Short mmCIF file of C-alpha atoms and ligand atoms in Angstrom, two decimals:
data_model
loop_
_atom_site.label_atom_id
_atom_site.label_comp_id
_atom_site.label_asym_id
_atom_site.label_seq_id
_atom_site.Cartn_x
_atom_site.Cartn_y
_atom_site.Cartn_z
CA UNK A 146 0.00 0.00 0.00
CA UNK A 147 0.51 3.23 -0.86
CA UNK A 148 2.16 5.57 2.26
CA UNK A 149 2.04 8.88 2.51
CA UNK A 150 3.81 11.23 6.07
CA UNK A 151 1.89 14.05 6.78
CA UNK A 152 2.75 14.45 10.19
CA UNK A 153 5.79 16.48 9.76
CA UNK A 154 4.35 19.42 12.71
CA UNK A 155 5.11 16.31 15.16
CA UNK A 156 8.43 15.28 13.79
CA UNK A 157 10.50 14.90 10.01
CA UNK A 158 12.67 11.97 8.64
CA UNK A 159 15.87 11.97 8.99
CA UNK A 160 17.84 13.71 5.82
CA UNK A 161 20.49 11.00 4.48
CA UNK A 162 23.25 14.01 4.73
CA UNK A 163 22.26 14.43 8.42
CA UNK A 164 22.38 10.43 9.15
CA UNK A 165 25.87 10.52 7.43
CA UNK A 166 27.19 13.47 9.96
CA UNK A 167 25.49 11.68 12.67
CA UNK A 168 27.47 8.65 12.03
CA UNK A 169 30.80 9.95 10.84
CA UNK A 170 30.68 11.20 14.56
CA UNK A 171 29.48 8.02 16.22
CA UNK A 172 32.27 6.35 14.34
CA UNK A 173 35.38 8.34 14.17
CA UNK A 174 34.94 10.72 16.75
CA UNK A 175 34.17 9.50 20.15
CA UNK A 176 36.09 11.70 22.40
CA UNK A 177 35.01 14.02 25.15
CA UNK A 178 34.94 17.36 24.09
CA UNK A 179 36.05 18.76 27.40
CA UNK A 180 39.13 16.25 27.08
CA UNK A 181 42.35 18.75 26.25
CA UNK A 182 43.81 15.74 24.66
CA UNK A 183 43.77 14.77 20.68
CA UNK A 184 40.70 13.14 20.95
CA UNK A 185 38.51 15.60 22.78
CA UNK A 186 40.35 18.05 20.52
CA UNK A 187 39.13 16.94 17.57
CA UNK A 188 35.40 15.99 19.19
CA UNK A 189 35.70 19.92 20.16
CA UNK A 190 35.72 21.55 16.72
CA UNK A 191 32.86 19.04 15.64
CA UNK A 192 30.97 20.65 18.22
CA UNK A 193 31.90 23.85 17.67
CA UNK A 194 31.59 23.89 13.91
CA UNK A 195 27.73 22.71 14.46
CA UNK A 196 27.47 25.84 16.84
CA UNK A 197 28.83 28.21 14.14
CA UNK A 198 26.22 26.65 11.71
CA UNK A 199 23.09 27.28 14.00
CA UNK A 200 24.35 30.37 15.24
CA UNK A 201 24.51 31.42 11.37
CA UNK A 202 21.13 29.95 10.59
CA UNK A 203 19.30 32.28 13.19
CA UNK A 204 21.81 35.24 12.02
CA UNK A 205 23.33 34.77 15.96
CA UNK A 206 26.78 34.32 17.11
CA UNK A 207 28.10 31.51 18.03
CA UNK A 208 28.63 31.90 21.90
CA UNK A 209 24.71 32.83 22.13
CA UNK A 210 23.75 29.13 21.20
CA UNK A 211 23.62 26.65 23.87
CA UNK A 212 22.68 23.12 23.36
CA UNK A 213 20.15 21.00 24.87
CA UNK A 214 18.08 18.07 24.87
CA UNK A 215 15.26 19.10 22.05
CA UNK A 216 12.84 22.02 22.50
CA UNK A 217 10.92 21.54 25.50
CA UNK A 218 14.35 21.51 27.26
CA UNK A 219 15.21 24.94 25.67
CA UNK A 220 11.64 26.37 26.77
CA UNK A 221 11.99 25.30 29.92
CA UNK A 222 15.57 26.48 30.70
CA UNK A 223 14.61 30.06 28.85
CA UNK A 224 11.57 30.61 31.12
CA UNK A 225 12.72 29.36 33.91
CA UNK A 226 16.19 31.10 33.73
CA UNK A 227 15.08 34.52 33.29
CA UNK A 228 12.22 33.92 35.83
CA UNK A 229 14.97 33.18 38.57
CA UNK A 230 17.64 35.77 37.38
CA UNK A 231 15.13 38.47 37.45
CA UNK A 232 13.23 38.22 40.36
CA UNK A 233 14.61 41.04 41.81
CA UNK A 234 12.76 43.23 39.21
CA UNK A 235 9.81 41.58 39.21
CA UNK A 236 7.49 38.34 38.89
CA UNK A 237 5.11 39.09 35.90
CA UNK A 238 5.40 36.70 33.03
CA UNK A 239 3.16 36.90 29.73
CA UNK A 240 2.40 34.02 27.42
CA UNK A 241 -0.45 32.97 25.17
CA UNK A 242 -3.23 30.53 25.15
CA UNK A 243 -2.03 28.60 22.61
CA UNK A 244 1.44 27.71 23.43
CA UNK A 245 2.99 24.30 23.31
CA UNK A 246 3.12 22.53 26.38
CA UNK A 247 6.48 22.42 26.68
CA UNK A 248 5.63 26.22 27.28
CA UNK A 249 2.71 26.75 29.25
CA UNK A 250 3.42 24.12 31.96
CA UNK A 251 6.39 25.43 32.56
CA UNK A 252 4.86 29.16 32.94
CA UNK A 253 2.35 27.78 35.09
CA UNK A 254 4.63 26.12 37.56
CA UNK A 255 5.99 29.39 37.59
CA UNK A 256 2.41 30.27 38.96
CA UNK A 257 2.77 27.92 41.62
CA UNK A 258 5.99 29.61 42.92
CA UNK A 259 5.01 33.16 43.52
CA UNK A 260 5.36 34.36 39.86
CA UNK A 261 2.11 36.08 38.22
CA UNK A 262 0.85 34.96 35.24
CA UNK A 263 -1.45 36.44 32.19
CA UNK A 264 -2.13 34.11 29.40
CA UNK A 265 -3.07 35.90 26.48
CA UNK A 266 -6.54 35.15 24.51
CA UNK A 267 -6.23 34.72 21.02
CA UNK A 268 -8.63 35.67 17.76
CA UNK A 269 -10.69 32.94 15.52
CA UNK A 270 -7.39 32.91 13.56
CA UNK A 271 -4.85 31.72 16.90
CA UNK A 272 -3.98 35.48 16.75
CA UNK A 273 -2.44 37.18 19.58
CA UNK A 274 -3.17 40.82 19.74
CA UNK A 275 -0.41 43.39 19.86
CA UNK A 276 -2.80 45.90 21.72
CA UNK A 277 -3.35 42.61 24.33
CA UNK A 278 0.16 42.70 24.92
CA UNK A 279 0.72 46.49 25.41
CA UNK A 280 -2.51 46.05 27.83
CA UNK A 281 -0.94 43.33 29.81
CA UNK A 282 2.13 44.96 30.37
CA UNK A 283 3.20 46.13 33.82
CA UNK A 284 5.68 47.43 35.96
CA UNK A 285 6.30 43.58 37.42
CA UNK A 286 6.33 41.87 33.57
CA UNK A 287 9.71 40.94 33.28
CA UNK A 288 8.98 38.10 30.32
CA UNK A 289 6.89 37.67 27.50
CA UNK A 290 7.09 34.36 26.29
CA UNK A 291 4.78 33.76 22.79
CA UNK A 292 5.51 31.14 19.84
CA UNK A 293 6.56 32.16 16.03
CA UNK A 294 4.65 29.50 14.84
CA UNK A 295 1.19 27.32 16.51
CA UNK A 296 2.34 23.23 15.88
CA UNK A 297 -1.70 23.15 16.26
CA UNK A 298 -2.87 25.47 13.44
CA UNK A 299 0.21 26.94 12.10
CA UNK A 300 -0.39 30.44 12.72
CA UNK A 301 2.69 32.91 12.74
CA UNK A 302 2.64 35.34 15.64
CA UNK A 303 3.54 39.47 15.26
CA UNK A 304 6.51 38.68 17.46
CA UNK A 305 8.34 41.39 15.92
CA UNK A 306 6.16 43.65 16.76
CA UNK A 307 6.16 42.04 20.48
CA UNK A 308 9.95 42.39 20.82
CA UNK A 309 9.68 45.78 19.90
CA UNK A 310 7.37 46.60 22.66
CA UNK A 311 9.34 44.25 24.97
CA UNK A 312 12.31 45.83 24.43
CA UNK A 313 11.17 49.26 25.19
CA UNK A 314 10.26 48.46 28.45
CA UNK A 315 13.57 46.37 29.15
CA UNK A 316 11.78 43.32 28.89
CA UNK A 317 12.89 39.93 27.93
CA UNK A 318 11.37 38.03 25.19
CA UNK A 319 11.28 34.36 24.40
CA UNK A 320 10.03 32.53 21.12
CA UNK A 321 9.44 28.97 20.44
CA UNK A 322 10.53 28.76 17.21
CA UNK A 323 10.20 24.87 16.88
CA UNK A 324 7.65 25.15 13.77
CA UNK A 325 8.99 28.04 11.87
CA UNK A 326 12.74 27.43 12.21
CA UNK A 327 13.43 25.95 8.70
CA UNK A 328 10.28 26.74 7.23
CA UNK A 329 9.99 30.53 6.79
CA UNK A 330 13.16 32.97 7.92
CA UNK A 331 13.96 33.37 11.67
CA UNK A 332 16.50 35.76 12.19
CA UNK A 333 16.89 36.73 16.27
CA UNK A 334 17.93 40.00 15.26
CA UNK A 335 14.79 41.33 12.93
CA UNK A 336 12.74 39.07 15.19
CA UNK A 337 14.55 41.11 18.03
CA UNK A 338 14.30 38.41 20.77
CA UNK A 339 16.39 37.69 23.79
CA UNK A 340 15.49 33.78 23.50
CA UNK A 341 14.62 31.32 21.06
CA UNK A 342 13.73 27.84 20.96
CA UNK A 343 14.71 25.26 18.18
CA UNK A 344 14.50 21.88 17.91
CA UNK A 345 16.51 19.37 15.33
CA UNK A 346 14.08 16.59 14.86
CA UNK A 347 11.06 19.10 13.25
CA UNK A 348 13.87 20.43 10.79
CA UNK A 349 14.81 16.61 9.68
CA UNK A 350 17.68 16.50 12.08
CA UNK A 351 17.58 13.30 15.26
CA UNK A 352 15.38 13.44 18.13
CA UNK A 353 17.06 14.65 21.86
CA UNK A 354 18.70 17.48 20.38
CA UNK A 355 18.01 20.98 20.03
CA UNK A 356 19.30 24.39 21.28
CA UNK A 357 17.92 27.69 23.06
CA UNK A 358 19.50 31.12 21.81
CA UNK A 359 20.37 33.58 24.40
CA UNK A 360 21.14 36.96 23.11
CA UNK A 361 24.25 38.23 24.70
CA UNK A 362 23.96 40.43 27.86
CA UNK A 363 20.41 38.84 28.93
CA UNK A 364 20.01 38.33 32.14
CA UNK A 365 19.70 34.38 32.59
CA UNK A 366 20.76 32.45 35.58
CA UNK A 367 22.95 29.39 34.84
CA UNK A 368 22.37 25.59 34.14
CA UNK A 369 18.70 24.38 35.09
CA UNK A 370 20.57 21.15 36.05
CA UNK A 371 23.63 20.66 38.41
CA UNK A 372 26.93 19.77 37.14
CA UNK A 373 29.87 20.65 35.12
CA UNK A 374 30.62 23.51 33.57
CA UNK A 375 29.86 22.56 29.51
CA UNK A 376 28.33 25.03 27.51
CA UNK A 377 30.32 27.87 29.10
CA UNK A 378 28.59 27.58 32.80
CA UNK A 379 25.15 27.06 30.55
CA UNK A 380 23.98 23.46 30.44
CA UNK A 381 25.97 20.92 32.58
CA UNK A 382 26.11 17.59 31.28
CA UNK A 383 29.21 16.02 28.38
CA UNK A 384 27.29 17.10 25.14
CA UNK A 385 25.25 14.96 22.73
CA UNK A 386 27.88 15.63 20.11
CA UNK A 387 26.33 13.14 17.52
CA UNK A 388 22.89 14.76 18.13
CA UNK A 389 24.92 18.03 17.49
CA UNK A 390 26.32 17.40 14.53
CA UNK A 391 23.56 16.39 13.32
CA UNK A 392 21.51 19.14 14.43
CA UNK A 393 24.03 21.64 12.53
CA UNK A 394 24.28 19.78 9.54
CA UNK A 395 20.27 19.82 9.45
CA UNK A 396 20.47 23.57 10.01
CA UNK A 397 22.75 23.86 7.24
CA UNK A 398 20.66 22.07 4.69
CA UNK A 399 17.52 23.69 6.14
CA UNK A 400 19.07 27.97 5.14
CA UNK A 401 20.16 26.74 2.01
CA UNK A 402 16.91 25.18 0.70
CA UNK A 403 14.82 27.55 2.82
CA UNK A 404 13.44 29.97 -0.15
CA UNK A 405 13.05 26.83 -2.70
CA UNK A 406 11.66 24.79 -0.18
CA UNK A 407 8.80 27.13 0.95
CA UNK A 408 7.30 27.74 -2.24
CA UNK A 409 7.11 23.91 -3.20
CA UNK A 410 5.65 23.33 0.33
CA UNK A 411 3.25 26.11 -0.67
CA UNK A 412 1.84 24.61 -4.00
CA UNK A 413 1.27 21.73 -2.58
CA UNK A 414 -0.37 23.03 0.58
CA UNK A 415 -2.53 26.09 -1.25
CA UNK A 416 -3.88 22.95 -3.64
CA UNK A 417 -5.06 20.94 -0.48
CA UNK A 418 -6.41 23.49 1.38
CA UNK A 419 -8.77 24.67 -1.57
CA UNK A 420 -9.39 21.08 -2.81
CA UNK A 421 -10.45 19.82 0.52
CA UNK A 422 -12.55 23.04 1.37
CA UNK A 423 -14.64 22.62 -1.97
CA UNK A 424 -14.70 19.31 -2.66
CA UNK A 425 -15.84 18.37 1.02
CA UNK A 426 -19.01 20.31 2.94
CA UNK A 427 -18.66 21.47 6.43
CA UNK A 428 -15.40 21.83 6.75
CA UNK A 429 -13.43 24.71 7.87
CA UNK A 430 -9.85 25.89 7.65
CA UNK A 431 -8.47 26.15 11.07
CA UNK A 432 -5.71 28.96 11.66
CA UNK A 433 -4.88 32.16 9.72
CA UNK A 434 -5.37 31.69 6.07
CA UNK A 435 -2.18 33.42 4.65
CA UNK A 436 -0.35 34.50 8.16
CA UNK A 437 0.37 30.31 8.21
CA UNK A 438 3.52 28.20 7.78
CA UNK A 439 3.86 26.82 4.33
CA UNK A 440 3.75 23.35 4.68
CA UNK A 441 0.69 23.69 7.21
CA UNK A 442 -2.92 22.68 6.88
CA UNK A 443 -5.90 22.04 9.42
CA UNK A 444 -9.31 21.71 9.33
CA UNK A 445 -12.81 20.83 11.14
CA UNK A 446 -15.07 18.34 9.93
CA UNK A 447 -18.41 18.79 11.56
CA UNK A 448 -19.83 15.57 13.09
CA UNK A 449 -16.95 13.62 13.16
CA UNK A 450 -14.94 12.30 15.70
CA UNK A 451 -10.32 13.41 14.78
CA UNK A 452 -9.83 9.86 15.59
CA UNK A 453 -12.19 8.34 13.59
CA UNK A 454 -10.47 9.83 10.44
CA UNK A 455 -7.31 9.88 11.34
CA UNK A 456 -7.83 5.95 11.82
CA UNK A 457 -9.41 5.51 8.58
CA UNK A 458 -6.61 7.41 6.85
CA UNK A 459 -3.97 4.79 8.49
CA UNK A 460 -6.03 2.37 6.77
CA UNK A 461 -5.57 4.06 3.25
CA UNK A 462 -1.65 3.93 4.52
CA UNK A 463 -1.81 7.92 5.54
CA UNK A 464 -0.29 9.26 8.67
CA UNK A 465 -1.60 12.46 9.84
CA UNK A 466 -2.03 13.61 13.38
CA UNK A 467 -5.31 15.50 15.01
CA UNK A 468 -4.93 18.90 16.31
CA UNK A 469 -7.24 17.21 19.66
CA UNK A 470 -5.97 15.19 21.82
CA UNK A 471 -10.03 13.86 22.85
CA UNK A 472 -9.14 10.28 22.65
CA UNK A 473 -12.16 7.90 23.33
CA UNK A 474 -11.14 8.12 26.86
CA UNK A 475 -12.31 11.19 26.92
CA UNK A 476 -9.71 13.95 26.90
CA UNK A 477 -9.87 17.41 26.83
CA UNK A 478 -9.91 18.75 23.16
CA UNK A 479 -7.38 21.11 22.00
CA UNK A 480 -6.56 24.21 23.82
CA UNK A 481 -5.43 25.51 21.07
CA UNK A 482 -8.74 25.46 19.34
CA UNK A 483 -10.86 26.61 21.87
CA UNK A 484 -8.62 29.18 22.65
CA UNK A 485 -9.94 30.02 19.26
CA UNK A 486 -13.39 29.80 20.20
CA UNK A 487 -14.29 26.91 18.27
CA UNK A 488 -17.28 24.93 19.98
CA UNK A 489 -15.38 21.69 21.60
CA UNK A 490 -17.46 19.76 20.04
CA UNK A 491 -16.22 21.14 16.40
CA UNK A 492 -13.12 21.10 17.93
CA UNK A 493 -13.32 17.49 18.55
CA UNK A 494 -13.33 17.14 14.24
CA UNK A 495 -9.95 18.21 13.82
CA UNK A 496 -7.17 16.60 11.65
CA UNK A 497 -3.71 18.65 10.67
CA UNK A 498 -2.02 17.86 7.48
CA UNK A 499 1.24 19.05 7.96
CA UNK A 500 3.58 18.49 4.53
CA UNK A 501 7.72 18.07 4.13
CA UNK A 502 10.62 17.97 1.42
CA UNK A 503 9.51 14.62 0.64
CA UNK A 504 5.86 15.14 -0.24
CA UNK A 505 4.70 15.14 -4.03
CA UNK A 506 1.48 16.31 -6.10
CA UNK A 507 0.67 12.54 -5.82
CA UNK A 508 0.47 12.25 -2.43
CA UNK A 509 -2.26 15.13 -2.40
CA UNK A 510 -3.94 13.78 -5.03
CA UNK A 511 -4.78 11.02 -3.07
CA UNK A 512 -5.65 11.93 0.10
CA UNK A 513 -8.23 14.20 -1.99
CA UNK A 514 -9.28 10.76 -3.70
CA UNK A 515 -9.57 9.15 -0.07
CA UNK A 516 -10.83 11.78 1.97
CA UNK A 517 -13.88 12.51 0.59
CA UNK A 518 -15.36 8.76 0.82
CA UNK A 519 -14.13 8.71 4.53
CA UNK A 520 -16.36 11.66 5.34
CA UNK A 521 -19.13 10.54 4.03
CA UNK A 522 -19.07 7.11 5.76
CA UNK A 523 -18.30 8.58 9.18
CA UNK A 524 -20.68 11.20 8.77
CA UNK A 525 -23.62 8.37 8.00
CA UNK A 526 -22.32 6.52 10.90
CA UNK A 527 -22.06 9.57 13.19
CA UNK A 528 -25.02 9.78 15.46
CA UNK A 529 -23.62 13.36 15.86
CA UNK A 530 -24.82 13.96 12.41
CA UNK A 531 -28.09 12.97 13.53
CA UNK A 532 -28.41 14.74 16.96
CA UNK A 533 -28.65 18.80 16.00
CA UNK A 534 -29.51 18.92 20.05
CA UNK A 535 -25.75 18.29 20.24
CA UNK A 536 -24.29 20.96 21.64
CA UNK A 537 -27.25 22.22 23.93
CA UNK A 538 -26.37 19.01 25.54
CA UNK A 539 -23.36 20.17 26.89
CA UNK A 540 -21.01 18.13 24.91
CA UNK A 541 -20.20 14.36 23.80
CA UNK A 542 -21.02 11.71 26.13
CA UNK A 543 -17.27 11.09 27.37
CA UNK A 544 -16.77 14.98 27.95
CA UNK A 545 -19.92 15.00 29.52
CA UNK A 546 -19.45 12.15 32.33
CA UNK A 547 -15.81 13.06 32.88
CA UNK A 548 -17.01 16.74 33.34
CA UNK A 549 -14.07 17.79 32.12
CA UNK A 550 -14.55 19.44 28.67
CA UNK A 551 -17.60 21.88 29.00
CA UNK A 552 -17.12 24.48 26.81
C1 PLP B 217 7.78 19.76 19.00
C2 PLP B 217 7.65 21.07 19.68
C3 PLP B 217 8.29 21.32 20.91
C4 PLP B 217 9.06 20.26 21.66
O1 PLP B 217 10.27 19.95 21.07
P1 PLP B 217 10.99 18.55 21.46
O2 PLP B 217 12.33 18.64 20.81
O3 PLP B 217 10.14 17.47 20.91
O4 PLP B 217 11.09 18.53 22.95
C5 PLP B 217 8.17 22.57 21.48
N1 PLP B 217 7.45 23.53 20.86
C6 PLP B 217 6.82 23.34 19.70
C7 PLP B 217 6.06 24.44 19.07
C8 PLP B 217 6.89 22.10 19.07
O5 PLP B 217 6.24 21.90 17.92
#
């Protein structure tokens, strides 16, 4: 059978060059790169090199990159290092409603240890509002932490215009730019952040690997975890250097395909989006319709279930993901979608398409030959279709006897 990835938002295959740097190091270089001998030596430019390539990637310099563990370690260590190192001036953090969890738990501990927190509502389009932002500010706020890019619904974020306002008011400001890094341009400087997230394995790069920048002169304490004194005083721990390697080799090959890359992903994704939205009824584009990452596309179906279809595309050998999490044992639907203000139980008919480098015309072609024929059966299945007294209800029968998804 036919199969078709189109689950690249929750990670990318390995490129070949990448699996080739990735080995030459497991191979050849096994050293410790704090070793002052030959071997760490040598281990020691590899690293270094990869820093130099990420740092030129994001248009930083070098000593601002530190590498971790993948992007939730880089979120937390950003938000939780300024939040210690800055206490003094005050304990008012800002995020959005829609951040990755690798974000918003980590602000919300933060909540649990004195810190004050405003999450930011977004528009029907995953939006945040600049004006929210200037409204939020105070004399306390001392971070404002808000995504490029939403893994969910790919919406891109003003976070220029954030880290404008941020910096007036000697702010710091964090992005997680897991999604957009490699996809459309990130640049620290015209983003003008303080922090940024990235993570190797959504840019075709290995998993367990990633890297936070820190501008230079940011006020950040040092390493979340205790130890030695890698990544100058930063992140103690002897470094993943084939995870590194990797990870700059996959930021290499990610700058220097960037422009191409985007408007392939683009043809391929504008054809979906307006194939699926015609050819199929009651279904709605989730996110912002042109402020969205290139290779991204998500939808509603009325009266169906994410799961359902996303099972029924496995069958037809298609991977894609569902922007709920509402499992049959019933889970909370996306936040990220009723942040939105879609009705959870719309929200619970969500699916994400999200495309890569390796995606063709084909593949499109036949998801829009399978699609359609999965709709319809689920829909004449769904007693959802039947019940228009749905949502008075309060909800789907899980939601409702767990009590936890009222809208
Ligand atoms: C995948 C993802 C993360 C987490 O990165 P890991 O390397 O898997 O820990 C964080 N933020 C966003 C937006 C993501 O998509």
């Amino acid at each position: 059978m036919r199969k078709v990835y189109f689950d690249h938002s929750a990670t990318t295959p390995v490129r070949p060059e990448v699996v080739d740097e990735v080995c030459t190091s497991l191979k050849e270089n096994f050293g410790n790169p704090t070793s002052l001998h030959y071997f760490g030596r040598q281990v020691r430019k590899d690293v270094e090199a990869a820093r130099e390539k990420v740092a030129a990637a994001i248009g930083a310099i070098p000593n601002e990159i530190v590498f971790t563990s993948g992007g939730t370690e880089s979120d937390n260590m950003a938000i939780h290092g300024v939040a210690m190192s800055n206490k003094n001036k005050g304990n008012h953090i800002i995020t959005s409603a829609v951040e990755h969890h690798a974000v918003m738990n980590t602000v919300k501990a933060l909540g649990k240890e004195g810190f004050t927190i405003t999450i930011l509502p977004v528009d029907k389009y995953g939006m945040v509002s600049v004006n929210d932002v200037v409204a939020a500010i105070t004399d306390k706020t001392i971070l404002i932490t808000i995504m490029h890019a939403n893994n969910e619904v790919g919406t891109i974020m003003p976070i220029q215009e954030i880290a404008k306002l941020a910096y007036a008011r000697g702010i710091f400001m964090h992005t997680d730019a897991v999604q957009s890094f490699g996809k459309i341009p990130v640049n620290v400087n015209e983003l003008g952040v303080d922090l940024l997230t990235i993570s190797a394995h959504k840019i075709y790069g290995p998993k367990g690997v990633g890297a936070l920048y820190i501008r230079k002169g940011t006020r950040w304490k040092q390493s979340l975890f205790h130890g030695g004194a890698q990544e100058r005083l930063r992140r103690a721990g002897t470094e993943n250097v084939p995870g590194i390697t990797g990870l700059g080799k996959a930021a290499e090959l990610a700058m220097a395909d960037l422009p191409k890359e985007t408007e392939y992903l683009k043809t391929l994704r504008d054809r979906l989006i307006r194939q699926v939205t015609t050819k199929i009824d009651r279904v709605k584009l989730t996110g912002h319709p042109d402020k969205r990452l290139p290779n991204h596309a998500s939808f509603t179906f009325e009266f169906i279930e994410g799961e359902s279809m996303l099972l029924s595309l496995d069958m037809k050998g298609i991977a894609a993901s569902s922007g709920s999490a509402c499992t049959s044992g019933s889970l909370e639907p996306s936040h990220v979608l009723l942040a939105m203000g879609i009705p959870h139980e719309i929200a619970h008919g969500s699916i994400r398409i999200t495309l890569g480098r390796d995606n063709t015309m084909e593949d499109i072609d036949y998801f829009l030959e399978v699609m359609p024929p999965i709709v319809d059966r689920l829909r004449a299945m769904s007693p959802l279709d039947q019940e228009t007294e749905f949502a008075s209800n309060g909800g789907c029968d899980a939601c409702k006897s767990s009590g936890s998804c009222k809208s």
